[in-house]
Tab-separated table of C-alpha atoms and ligand atoms in Angstrom:
chain	number	residue	atom	x	y	z
L	1	MET	CA	-16.877	14.742	-16.092
L	2	THR	CA	-18.898	12.613	-13.696
L	3	TYR	CA	-19.078	8.887	-14.294
L	4	ASN	CA	-22.517	7.279	-14.062
L	5	ALA	CA	-24.614	4.602	-15.734
L	6	LEU	CA	-26.378	7.028	-18.091
L	7	ARG	CA	-23.078	8.456	-19.273
L	8	LEU	CA	-21.714	4.947	-19.854
L	9	LEU	CA	-24.781	4.025	-21.892
L	10	LYS	CA	-24.582	7.201	-23.974
L	11	GLU	CA	-20.876	6.756	-24.725
L	12	GLY	CA	-21.400	3.082	-25.523
L	13	LEU	CA	-24.061	3.993	-28.083
L	14	THR	CA	-22.073	6.849	-29.646
L	15	GLY	CA	-18.667	5.233	-30.187
L	16	ASN	CA	-17.023	6.344	-26.909
L	17	LYS	CA	-16.054	9.670	-28.460
L	18	GLY	CA	-16.989	11.903	-25.529
L	19	TRP	CA	-14.470	10.746	-22.906
L	20	LYS	CA	-11.882	13.338	-21.931
L	21	PRO	CA	-8.395	12.938	-20.382
L	22	VAL	CA	-8.814	12.070	-16.731
L	23	TRP	CA	-6.336	14.702	-15.517
L	24	ARG	CA	-4.608	17.758	-17.019
L	25	ASP	CA	-0.949	17.944	-18.036
L	26	PRO	CA	0.026	21.357	-16.583
L	27	MET	CA	3.383	23.138	-16.833
L	28	PRO	CA	5.030	23.451	-13.417
L	29	ARG	CA	4.542	26.888	-11.844
L	30	ALA	CA	7.408	28.779	-10.177
L	31	GLU	CA	5.902	28.467	-6.699
L	32	TYR	CA	3.345	26.439	-4.735
L	33	ASP	CA	2.178	26.397	-1.129
L	34	ILE	CA	2.807	22.667	-0.928
L	35	VAL	CA	4.945	20.401	-3.100
L	36	ILE	CA	4.534	16.650	-2.754
L	37	ILE	CA	7.437	14.621	-4.112
L	38	GLY	CA	6.155	11.296	-5.494
L	39	GLY	CA	3.018	10.530	-7.501
L	40	GLY	CA	2.377	7.102	-5.998
L	41	GLY	CA	-0.685	6.130	-3.984
L	42	HIS	CA	0.366	8.016	-0.858
L	43	GLY	CA	1.374	11.238	-2.628
L	44	LEU	CA	-1.819	11.378	-4.702
L	45	ALA	CA	-4.070	10.567	-1.742
L	46	THR	CA	-2.353	13.299	0.286
L	47	ALA	CA	-2.987	15.856	-2.455
L	48	TYR	CA	-6.618	14.746	-2.738
L	49	TYR	CA	-7.349	15.044	0.998
L	50	LEU	CA	-5.477	18.364	1.244
L	51	ALA	CA	-7.897	19.726	-1.335
L	52	ARG	CA	-11.024	17.931	-0.146
L	53	GLU	CA	-10.654	18.098	3.623
L	54	HIS	CA	-8.707	21.331	4.015
L	55	GLY	CA	-9.732	23.350	0.949
L	56	LEU	CA	-6.094	23.861	-0.160
L	57	LYS	CA	-5.481	24.128	-3.896
L	58	ASN	CA	-2.067	25.608	-4.565
L	59	ILE	CA	-0.419	22.173	-4.542
L	60	ALA	CA	1.812	20.244	-6.952
L	61	VAL	CA	2.590	16.532	-7.035
L	62	LEU	CA	5.950	15.968	-8.749
L	63	GLU	CA	6.445	12.512	-10.250
L	64	LYS	CA	9.691	11.487	-11.910
L	65	GLY	CA	8.014	8.844	-14.093
L	66	TYR	CA	4.301	8.434	-14.701
L	67	ILE	CA	1.335	8.221	-12.330
L	68	GLY	CA	0.908	4.625	-11.203
L	69	GLY	CA	4.369	3.452	-12.306
L	70	GLY	CA	5.761	2.801	-8.817
L	71	SER	CA	4.759	0.262	-6.217
L	72	ILE	CA	1.155	1.486	-6.333
L	73	GLY	CA	0.889	-0.353	-9.668
L	74	ARG	CA	3.066	-3.322	-8.634
L	75	ASN	CA	1.481	-4.654	-5.464
L	76	THR	CA	-0.765	-7.652	-4.860
L	77	THR	CA	-3.674	-5.391	-3.834
L	78	ILE	CA	-4.506	-6.770	-0.388
L	79	VAL	CA	-6.539	-4.497	1.845
L	80	ARG	CA	-7.032	-5.429	5.505
L	81	ALA	CA	-7.258	-4.072	9.044
L	82	ASN	CA	-5.851	-6.938	11.084
L	83	TYR	CA	-2.966	-5.216	12.836
L	84	PHE	CA	-2.291	-6.020	16.465
L	85	LEU	CA	-0.416	-3.202	18.177
L	86	PRO	CA	-1.931	0.040	19.459
L	87	GLY	CA	-0.616	2.745	17.166
L	88	ASN	CA	-1.034	0.570	14.096
L	89	SER	CA	-4.481	-0.928	14.682
L	90	GLU	CA	-6.408	2.362	14.883
L	91	PHE	CA	-4.600	3.669	11.793
L	92	TYR	CA	-5.404	0.639	9.595
L	93	SER	CA	-8.929	0.505	10.988
L	94	HIS	CA	-9.484	4.105	9.856
L	95	SER	CA	-7.893	3.360	6.493
L	96	LEU	CA	-10.258	0.424	5.908
L	97	LYS	CA	-13.256	2.639	6.689
L	98	LEU	CA	-12.036	5.103	4.049
L	99	TRP	CA	-11.654	2.201	1.585
L	100	GLU	CA	-15.261	1.215	2.190
L	101	GLY	CA	-16.543	4.505	0.793
L	102	LEU	CA	-13.743	5.164	-1.677
L	103	SER	CA	-15.354	4.374	-5.044
L	104	ALA	CA	-18.329	6.602	-4.233
L	105	ASP	CA	-16.119	9.301	-2.742
L	106	LEU	CA	-13.840	9.428	-5.802
L	107	ASN	CA	-16.642	8.722	-8.309
L	108	TYR	CA	-14.195	6.141	-9.646
L	109	ASN	CA	-14.539	2.375	-9.368
L	110	VAL	CA	-11.505	1.145	-7.422
L	111	MET	CA	-13.009	-2.372	-7.440
L	112	HIS	CA	-12.718	-2.753	-3.671
L	113	SER	CA	-13.814	-6.335	-3.010
L	114	GLN	CA	-14.324	-7.430	0.599
L	115	ARG	CA	-14.039	-11.129	-0.137
L	116	GLY	CA	-12.525	-11.995	3.256
L	117	LEU	CA	-8.968	-12.809	4.272
L	118	ILE	CA	-7.974	-16.027	6.040
L	119	ASN	CA	-4.687	-16.324	7.956
L	120	LEU	CA	-3.919	-20.021	8.401
L	121	PHE	CA	-2.363	-21.538	11.515
L	122	HIS	CA	-0.566	-24.847	11.898
L	123	SER	CA	0.111	-25.362	15.617
L	124	ASP	CA	-1.497	-24.749	19.017
L	125	GLY	CA	0.939	-21.912	19.730
L	126	GLN	CA	0.136	-20.192	16.461
L	127	ARG	CA	-3.592	-20.579	17.148
L	128	ASP	CA	-3.158	-18.825	20.514
L	129	ALA	CA	-1.345	-15.951	18.824
L	130	PHE	CA	-4.139	-15.577	16.266
L	131	VAL	CA	-6.809	-15.693	18.992
L	132	ARG	CA	-5.015	-12.764	20.645
L	133	ARG	CA	-4.792	-10.908	17.351
L	134	GLY	CA	-8.484	-11.571	16.633
L	135	ASN	CA	-9.453	-10.199	20.049
L	136	ALA	CA	-7.330	-7.092	19.457
L	137	MET	CA	-9.058	-6.579	16.092
L	138	ILE	CA	-12.512	-6.923	17.660
L	139	ASN	CA	-11.565	-4.534	20.472
L	140	GLN	CA	-10.506	-2.049	17.805
L	141	GLY	CA	-14.001	-2.325	16.279
L	142	ASP	CA	-13.000	-4.484	13.331
L	143	ASP	CA	-14.079	-8.038	12.583
L	144	ALA	CA	-12.407	-11.402	13.173
L	145	VAL	CA	-13.778	-14.957	13.244
L	146	LEU	CA	-11.794	-17.954	14.474
L	147	LEU	CA	-12.228	-20.972	12.182
L	148	ASP	CA	-11.357	-24.535	13.149
L	149	ARG	CA	-10.034	-26.994	10.581
L	150	ASP	CA	-13.509	-27.858	9.275
L	151	GLY	CA	-14.388	-24.182	9.145
L	152	VAL	CA	-11.383	-23.532	6.919
L	153	ARG	CA	-12.262	-26.561	4.801
L	154	GLN	CA	-15.690	-25.096	4.063
L	155	HIS	CA	-14.087	-21.958	2.635
L	156	LEU	CA	-10.889	-23.393	1.111
L	157	PRO	CA	-11.499	-27.053	0.206
L	158	TYR	CA	-8.529	-27.177	-2.189
L	159	LEU	CA	-5.818	-26.848	0.488
L	160	ASP	CA	-3.600	-29.755	1.547
L	161	PHE	CA	-4.930	-30.067	5.115
L	162	ASP	CA	-2.699	-33.000	6.070
L	163	ASN	CA	0.640	-31.685	4.918
L	164	ILE	CA	3.203	-33.453	7.060
L	165	ARG	CA	5.080	-30.293	8.049
L	166	PHE	CA	2.261	-27.759	8.089
L	167	PRO	CA	-1.081	-29.511	8.751
L	168	VAL	CA	-3.876	-26.925	8.755
L	169	TYR	CA	-5.226	-26.447	12.304
L	170	GLY	CA	-7.562	-23.566	11.437
L	171	GLY	CA	-7.567	-19.937	10.412
L	172	LEU	CA	-8.462	-16.410	11.437
L	173	LEU	CA	-11.067	-14.998	9.056
L	174	HIS	CA	-11.193	-11.216	8.598
L	175	PRO	CA	-14.441	-10.856	6.615
L	176	ARG	CA	-13.919	-7.171	5.708
L	177	GLY	CA	-10.446	-7.858	4.313
L	178	GLY	CA	-10.027	-8.259	0.560
L	179	THR	CA	-8.535	-6.641	-2.494
L	180	ALA	CA	-8.868	-3.565	-4.737
L	181	ARG	CA	-7.669	-2.696	-8.241
L	182	HIS	CA	-4.300	-1.059	-7.573
L	183	ASP	CA	-3.840	1.253	-10.537
L	184	ALA	CA	-7.479	2.363	-10.389
L	185	VAL	CA	-6.673	3.661	-6.910
L	186	ALA	CA	-3.859	5.812	-8.306
L	187	TRP	CA	-5.999	7.010	-11.213
L	188	GLY	CA	-9.017	7.713	-9.000
L	189	TYR	CA	-7.028	9.815	-6.527
L	190	ALA	CA	-5.191	11.555	-9.390
L	191	ARG	CA	-8.468	12.497	-11.043
L	192	GLY	CA	-9.985	13.620	-7.746
L	193	ALA	CA	-6.975	15.813	-6.901
L	194	ASP	CA	-6.790	17.277	-10.413
L	195	ARG	CA	-10.488	18.160	-10.365
L	196	ARG	CA	-9.871	20.126	-7.165
L	197	GLY	CA	-7.075	22.164	-8.751
L	198	VAL	CA	-3.940	20.183	-7.805
L	199	ASP	CA	-1.203	20.197	-10.500
L	200	LEU	CA	0.031	16.662	-11.248
L	201	ILE	CA	3.385	17.030	-12.979
L	202	GLN	CA	4.797	13.858	-14.518
L	203	GLN	CA	8.289	13.359	-15.948
L	204	CYS	CA	9.547	15.771	-13.290
L	205	GLU	CA	12.307	14.279	-11.160
L	206	VAL	CA	13.290	16.074	-7.988
L	207	THR	CA	17.088	16.335	-8.011
L	208	GLY	CA	17.625	18.555	-4.970
L	209	ILE	CA	15.827	19.901	-1.903
L	210	ASP	CA	16.706	23.533	-1.227
L	211	VAL	CA	17.189	24.342	2.453
L	212	LYS	CA	18.352	27.718	3.875
L	213	GLY	CA	18.756	28.561	7.545
L	214	GLY	CA	17.067	25.330	8.603
L	215	ARG	CA	13.958	26.039	6.480
L	216	VAL	CA	12.908	24.437	3.218
L	217	GLN	CA	12.747	26.816	0.241
L	218	GLY	CA	11.616	24.467	-2.512
L	219	VAL	CA	13.036	21.834	-4.839
L	220	SER	CA	15.261	21.585	-7.906
L	221	THR	CA	13.815	19.371	-10.620
L	222	THR	CA	14.542	18.227	-14.154
L	223	ARG	CA	11.896	20.822	-15.163
L	224	GLY	CA	13.409	23.720	-13.222
L	225	VAL	CA	13.404	25.141	-9.713
L	226	ILE	CA	10.073	25.160	-7.874
L	227	ARG	CA	9.689	27.164	-4.681
L	228	ALA	CA	7.385	25.921	-1.926
L	229	LYS	CA	6.406	26.820	1.641
L	230	LYS	CA	6.094	23.140	2.514
L	231	VAL	CA	7.590	20.052	0.902
L	232	ALA	CA	6.570	16.454	1.605
L	233	ILE	CA	8.766	13.484	0.686
L	234	VAL	CA	6.381	10.659	-0.275
L	235	THR	CA	8.639	8.491	-2.405
L	236	ALA	CA	8.259	5.019	-0.801
L	237	GLY	CA	11.208	2.819	-1.880
L	238	ARG	CA	13.259	5.884	-2.859
L	239	SER	CA	12.697	7.730	0.424
L	240	GLY	CA	16.275	7.259	1.639
L	241	GLN	CA	17.716	8.730	-1.561
L	242	VAL	CA	15.351	11.698	-1.674
L	243	ALA	CA	15.736	12.523	2.030
L	244	ALA	CA	19.515	12.490	1.532
L	245	MET	CA	19.035	15.495	-0.791
L	246	ALA	CA	18.140	17.462	2.348
L	247	GLY	CA	20.996	15.919	4.313
L	248	LEU	CA	18.767	13.482	6.208
L	249	ARG	CA	19.721	9.889	6.923
L	250	LEU	CA	16.575	7.793	7.407
L	251	PRO	CA	16.154	4.572	9.403
L	252	ILE	CA	15.102	2.869	6.170
L	253	GLU	CA	16.531	0.064	4.035
L	254	SER	CA	15.147	-0.559	0.546
L	255	HIS	CA	14.492	-4.197	-0.353
L	256	VAL	CA	12.881	-5.950	-3.329
L	257	LEU	CA	9.567	-7.782	-3.003
L	258	GLN	CA	8.386	-9.971	-5.861
L	259	ALA	CA	4.914	-10.976	-7.057
L	260	PHE	CA	3.556	-13.498	-9.557
L	261	VAL	CA	0.429	-13.981	-11.646
L	262	THR	CA	-0.825	-17.034	-13.539
L	263	GLU	CA	-2.875	-17.274	-16.712
L	264	GLY	CA	-6.577	-16.465	-16.267
L	265	LEU	CA	-8.528	-19.349	-14.729
L	266	LYS	CA	-12.141	-19.983	-13.831
L	267	PRO	CA	-13.013	-18.823	-10.294
L	268	ILE	CA	-11.365	-21.052	-7.696
L	269	ILE	CA	-10.134	-18.797	-4.872
L	270	ASP	CA	-12.730	-16.429	-3.475
L	271	HIS	CA	-10.716	-15.188	-0.474
L	272	VAL	CA	-7.276	-13.853	0.227
L	273	VAL	CA	-5.343	-16.750	1.789
L	274	SER	CA	-2.244	-16.173	3.870
L	275	PHE	CA	0.131	-19.037	4.701
L	276	GLY	CA	2.509	-17.266	7.046
L	277	MET	CA	4.579	-20.339	7.933
L	278	GLY	CA	5.490	-20.777	4.262
L	279	HIS	CA	5.821	-17.025	3.555
L	280	PHE	CA	3.117	-17.299	0.903
L	281	TYR	CA	-0.203	-15.593	0.159
L	282	ILE	CA	-2.640	-15.759	-2.740
L	283	SER	CA	-5.858	-14.365	-4.176
L	284	GLN	CA	-7.549	-14.448	-7.565
L	285	SER	CA	-7.961	-11.308	-9.637
L	286	ASP	CA	-11.215	-10.377	-11.338
L	287	LYS	CA	-9.547	-11.327	-14.644
L	288	GLY	CA	-8.961	-14.832	-13.276
L	289	GLY	CA	-5.193	-14.745	-12.688
L	290	LEU	CA	-3.940	-16.235	-9.433
L	291	VAL	CA	-1.961	-13.397	-7.827
L	292	PHE	CA	0.560	-14.483	-5.243
L	293	GLY	CA	3.777	-13.602	-3.497
L	294	GLY	CA	6.157	-14.406	-0.704
L	295	ASP	CA	8.846	-12.710	1.286
L	296	LEU	CA	11.527	-10.111	0.570
L	297	ASP	CA	14.558	-11.064	-1.504
L	298	PHE	CA	16.710	-10.471	1.604
L	299	TYR	CA	19.305	-8.028	0.359
L	300	ALA	CA	19.066	-4.255	0.023
L	301	SER	CA	18.433	-3.179	-3.572
L	302	TYR	CA	16.780	-0.567	-5.794
L	303	ALA	CA	16.097	-3.062	-8.603
L	304	SER	CA	12.467	-3.543	-9.589
L	305	ARG	CA	12.966	-7.205	-10.348
L	306	GLY	CA	13.851	-10.112	-8.117
L	307	ASN	CA	16.126	-13.131	-7.806
L	308	LEU	CA	15.532	-16.736	-8.854
L	309	PRO	CA	15.995	-18.399	-5.434
L	310	MET	CA	13.022	-16.434	-4.074
L	311	LYS	CA	10.942	-17.456	-7.088
L	312	GLU	CA	11.727	-21.082	-6.315
L	313	HIS	CA	10.901	-20.582	-2.636
L	314	VAL	CA	7.503	-19.047	-3.445
L	315	MET	CA	6.621	-21.847	-5.899
L	316	ASP	CA	7.626	-24.438	-3.274
L	317	ALA	CA	5.340	-22.822	-0.722
L	318	ALA	CA	2.484	-22.665	-3.232
L	319	MET	CA	2.805	-26.381	-3.984
L	320	THR	CA	2.961	-27.194	-0.260
L	321	LEU	CA	-0.245	-25.343	0.511
L	322	MET	CA	-2.339	-26.134	-2.549
L	323	PRO	CA	-0.819	-28.771	-4.848
L	324	VAL	CA	-3.571	-28.097	-7.407
L	325	ILE	CA	-1.750	-24.865	-8.316
L	326	GLY	CA	0.878	-26.986	-10.093
L	327	GLN	CA	-1.497	-27.178	-13.047
L	328	ALA	CA	-1.520	-23.411	-13.579
L	329	LYS	CA	1.008	-21.597	-15.778
L	330	VAL	CA	2.783	-18.563	-14.358
L	331	LEU	CA	2.441	-15.664	-16.804
L	332	ARG	CA	4.530	-12.911	-15.234
L	333	SER	CA	6.615	-11.975	-12.236
L	334	TRP	CA	7.873	-8.565	-11.195
L	335	GLY	CA	9.382	-6.722	-8.254
L	336	GLY	CA	8.935	-3.465	-6.391
L	337	ILE	CA	11.040	-1.518	-3.906
L	338	MET	CA	9.976	-1.683	-0.266
L	339	ASP	CA	10.912	1.014	2.258
L	340	MET	CA	11.608	-1.124	5.339
L	341	THR	CA	11.801	0.399	8.827
L	342	PRO	CA	13.494	-1.435	11.710
L	343	ASP	CA	10.205	-1.943	13.599
L	344	GLY	CA	8.050	-2.691	10.559
L	345	SER	CA	5.780	0.331	11.162
L	346	PRO	CA	5.648	3.521	9.074
L	347	ILE	CA	6.676	7.154	9.556
L	348	ILE	CA	4.396	10.183	9.027
L	349	ASP	CA	6.061	13.169	10.614
L	350	ARG	CA	7.772	16.524	10.389
L	351	THR	CA	11.542	16.499	10.032
L	352	ASP	CA	14.031	18.722	11.870
L	353	ILE	CA	13.991	21.011	8.816
L	354	ASP	CA	11.157	23.567	8.983
L	355	GLY	CA	8.557	22.938	6.302
L	356	LEU	CA	9.929	19.502	5.338
L	357	TYR	CA	7.702	16.477	6.036
L	358	ILE	CA	8.078	12.784	5.427
L	359	ASP	CA	5.740	9.856	4.822
L	360	CYS	CA	7.537	6.537	4.337
L	361	GLY	CA	8.462	3.176	5.859
L	362	TRP	CA	5.416	1.308	4.534
L	363	CYS	CA	7.345	-1.929	4.231
L	364	TYR	CA	5.241	-4.381	2.223
L	365	GLY	CA	1.913	-3.096	3.548
L	366	GLY	CA	1.521	0.354	2.077
L	367	PHE	CA	-1.271	-0.301	-0.408
L	368	LYS	CA	-3.962	-0.820	2.205
L	369	ALA	CA	-2.587	2.263	3.960
L	370	VAL	CA	-3.040	4.628	1.008
L	371	PRO	CA	-6.328	6.292	2.121
L	372	GLY	CA	-5.339	6.450	5.803
L	373	SER	CA	-1.863	7.760	5.071
L	374	GLY	CA	-3.083	10.406	2.608
L	375	PHE	CA	-5.680	11.526	5.151
L	376	ALA	CA	-3.178	11.708	8.024
L	377	LEU	CA	-0.377	13.410	6.076
L	378	ALA	CA	-2.824	15.955	4.657
L	379	HIS	CA	-3.916	16.704	8.226
L	380	LEU	CA	-0.303	17.129	9.353
L	381	LEU	CA	0.586	19.378	6.393
L	382	ALA	CA	-2.510	21.534	6.799
L	383	THR	CA	-2.540	21.899	10.593
L	384	ASP	CA	1.015	21.051	11.689
L	385	ARG	CA	-0.475	18.599	14.168
L	386	PRO	CA	-0.389	14.808	13.727
L	387	HIS	CA	-3.711	13.146	13.015
L	388	ASP	CA	-4.972	11.062	15.970
L	389	THR	CA	-4.709	7.830	13.990
L	390	ALA	CA	-1.053	8.415	13.071
L	391	ALA	CA	0.323	10.078	16.180
L	392	GLY	CA	2.653	7.139	16.879
L	393	PHE	CA	4.354	7.178	13.483
L	394	ARG	CA	7.141	9.473	14.691
L	395	LEU	CA	10.510	9.705	13.033
L	396	ASP	CA	12.378	10.164	16.335
L	397	ARG	CA	11.276	6.802	17.775
L	398	PHE	CA	14.303	5.191	16.164
L	399	ARG	CA	16.616	7.644	17.931
L	400	THR	CA	14.927	7.656	21.339
L	401	GLY	CA	13.697	4.051	21.338
L	402	ALA	CA	10.404	5.325	22.794
L	403	GLY	CA	7.247	4.273	20.998
L	404	LEU	CA	8.708	1.593	18.732
L	405	MET	CA	5.921	-0.535	17.209
L	406	ASP	CA	7.363	-3.940	16.450
L	407	GLU	CA	4.250	-5.291	14.773
L	408	GLU	CA	5.638	-8.669	13.809
L	409	GLY	CA	7.794	-9.215	16.870
L	410	THR	CA	10.827	-9.798	14.680
L	411	GLY	CA	13.173	-7.341	16.377
L	412	ALA	CA	14.925	-4.329	15.031
L	413	GLN	CA	16.327	-5.879	11.879
L	414	HIS	CA	15.022	-4.714	8.514
L	415	ASN	CA	15.242	-7.942	6.622
L	416	LEU	CA	13.330	-9.969	9.193
L	417	HIS	CA	10.063	-8.177	8.491
X	1	FAD	C1	5.200	-7.106	-5.124
X	1	FAD	C2	4.557	-6.206	-4.123
X	1	FAD	C3	3.429	-6.634	-3.453
X	1	FAD	C4	2.801	-5.809	-2.514
X	1	FAD	N1	1.632	-6.209	-1.969
X	1	FAD	C5	0.960	-5.397	-1.125
X	1	FAD	C6	-0.309	-5.782	-0.646
X	1	FAD	O1	-0.867	-6.825	-1.037
X	1	FAD	N2	-0.950	-4.952	0.227
X	1	FAD	C7	-0.375	-3.796	0.663
X	1	FAD	O2	-0.970	-3.127	1.500
X	1	FAD	N3	0.826	-3.380	0.173
X	1	FAD	C8	1.501	-4.145	-0.708
X	1	FAD	N4	2.700	-3.741	-1.236
X	1	FAD	C9	3.305	-2.475	-0.761
X	1	FAD	C10	2.749	-1.232	-1.433
X	1	FAD	O3	2.635	-1.415	-2.820
X	1	FAD	C11	3.675	-0.048	-1.129
X	1	FAD	O4	3.934	0.030	0.262
X	1	FAD	C12	3.047	1.301	-1.543
X	1	FAD	O5	2.524	1.236	-2.846
X	1	FAD	C13	4.105	2.389	-1.444
X	1	FAD	O6	3.557	3.671	-1.512
X	1	FAD	P1	3.283	4.462	-2.906
X	1	FAD	O7	2.103	3.881	-3.571
X	1	FAD	O8	3.170	5.896	-2.588
X	1	FAD	O9	4.629	4.144	-3.688
X	1	FAD	P2	5.041	4.364	-5.199
X	1	FAD	O10	3.926	4.038	-6.132
X	1	FAD	O11	6.337	3.671	-5.404
X	1	FAD	O12	5.228	5.946	-5.247
X	1	FAD	C14	6.437	6.638	-5.018
X	1	FAD	C15	6.676	7.488	-6.228
X	1	FAD	O13	7.759	8.379	-5.987
X	1	FAD	C16	8.376	8.631	-7.229
X	1	FAD	N5	9.709	9.183	-7.009
X	1	FAD	C17	10.795	8.560	-6.454
X	1	FAD	N6	11.847	9.393	-6.464
X	1	FAD	C18	11.423	10.567	-7.003
X	1	FAD	C19	12.051	11.809	-7.281
X	1	FAD	N7	13.355	12.020	-7.028
X	1	FAD	N8	11.321	12.797	-7.873
X	1	FAD	C20	10.003	12.600	-8.160
X	1	FAD	N9	9.369	11.436	-7.928
X	1	FAD	C21	10.068	10.437	-7.355
X	1	FAD	C22	8.414	7.236	-7.870
X	1	FAD	O14	8.600	7.298	-9.273
X	1	FAD	C23	7.048	6.680	-7.473
X	1	FAD	O15	6.065	6.851	-8.467
X	1	FAD	C24	3.347	-4.529	-2.200
X	1	FAD	C25	4.465	-4.079	-2.901
X	1	FAD	C26	5.053	-4.902	-3.877
X	1	FAD	C27	6.233	-4.401	-4.654
C-alpha cells in the first residue's frame, strides 16, 4: 500500500477501514542467507538497504521484544552532521544526506525537520574550538555558521546571556541539523524492508550463536534454531551480551542515558540548543513538549531507567541556561542503554569468526547514524568490503591502537564520553 494524499482523503471519507498492517508477522524459516540480530533502527535500516541496494531478499531480522522498543524509540531525536574527525565526519555527512531524502525514499513521513542546531560557547577558548569544528564541517561539505552573542540572541532570546558562570559568548549554528520522529524511522524502515521480502520476526530472542570450525552456522532462539550463512549483531546496548554468545569480548561498556519531556506548550524553541558546558540540550517536539537531556548516569548498567542525582543535575543545567523553563511541568523521564566505546566512535566490521559481523558502539549518537550505518553495514554484508564512509570503524583499532577516533578528546575512558 502506497501512502499519498488521495489515499488519505479516501480513507478519511470512508471511516479509515482500508488501512492494512504495515508489516507481516511471518513464522521464522529454518534457514536464511542473512540473519540480523536486533530490530532497532540500525538492524532495520541494514535489512532495508540489503534489499534495496543489493537486491537480497532471503533475510530475517530477529527482535527479542517489539519493533521500536529499544533505544530507537527512546532517544531525543537529534540529527546532525557536525563531527570533527576524519573517519567520523564523512560518515555522518553521508548519513545526513540519506536523512534528507528519507521520507520520500521510504514513502513514510519520518518528520525530519531541519530546524537548525546551535552549540553554545562560553569562553574564548571554546569559541576557537568551535571555529575549528565549523571549518572542518564546511571542508566536509556540510554547513556551519559562527554566531556572536547578538546572533545567538536573535535566534534564542529566552536564554540567560549574563549567567555569572556561563555567560553566552556565541554559538555555532548548523542549519541542516534538526530532529526527526524516532519511532516513525523504525516503522518506515520496517515497512520498507518487509515490502521487499525481509522477514521481521518479533518476540524472538537470540539465546546462542552457533559457531563451528571458526565459521558461523546460525543462531539459537526462543523460537527455535535458525541457520544462516551470515549473522550480524546489531543490538546496541546489548551488544556485549550478544557477542559473548559467540565467545567475543567487546571493547564496550553499557551505560544509562536519561531523557525528559514536559507538558505540551505553545512553540517557544525552534532550534536544537546544546549547552555543552552544562551537559544539557533541548528541543521542542511537534506536539509541544520540551524534550531535553544531559549526560550519562556514570555507572555501567542494563537498566532502562536512570538515577535521581542525574535528574537533579539536568534540571539545574536547564534552569541555568533558560530560567523560563522553571514554569514548565515535567511529564515523563526515561532511560536507554548506550553502547559506549573507549574512543566514542562506532564499530562496523567483520569479526574473527567467518560470517559473523558487528555493528555497535554508537554511544549516545546512534539515532542520526541510522541511515548511514544501515547503508554501510548492508554494503559490508553484501560485498565483504567496508563502505568508504565507514572504513575507519574497525573492531581491531582497540587492540592495535591504530586508527582510534577520539571525537570528544576525552581519552580512552568510557564514562567520560
Ligand atoms: C535518552 C536517549 C537519548 C538519545 N538521544 C539521541 C539523539 O538525540 N541523537 C542521536 O543520534 N542518538 C541519540 N541516542 C542514541 C540512539 O538512540 C542509539 O544510539 C540508537 O538508537 C541505537 O541503535 P538501535 O536503534 O539499533 O538500538 P535499539 O533500538 O536498542 O535496537 C537494538 C535491538 O536489539 C534487540 N536485542 C537485544 N538483544 C537481543 C537478542 N538477544 N535477541 C534479539 N534481539 C535483541 C533489542 O530488543 C533492541 O530492539 C539517545 C539514546 C537515549 C537512550
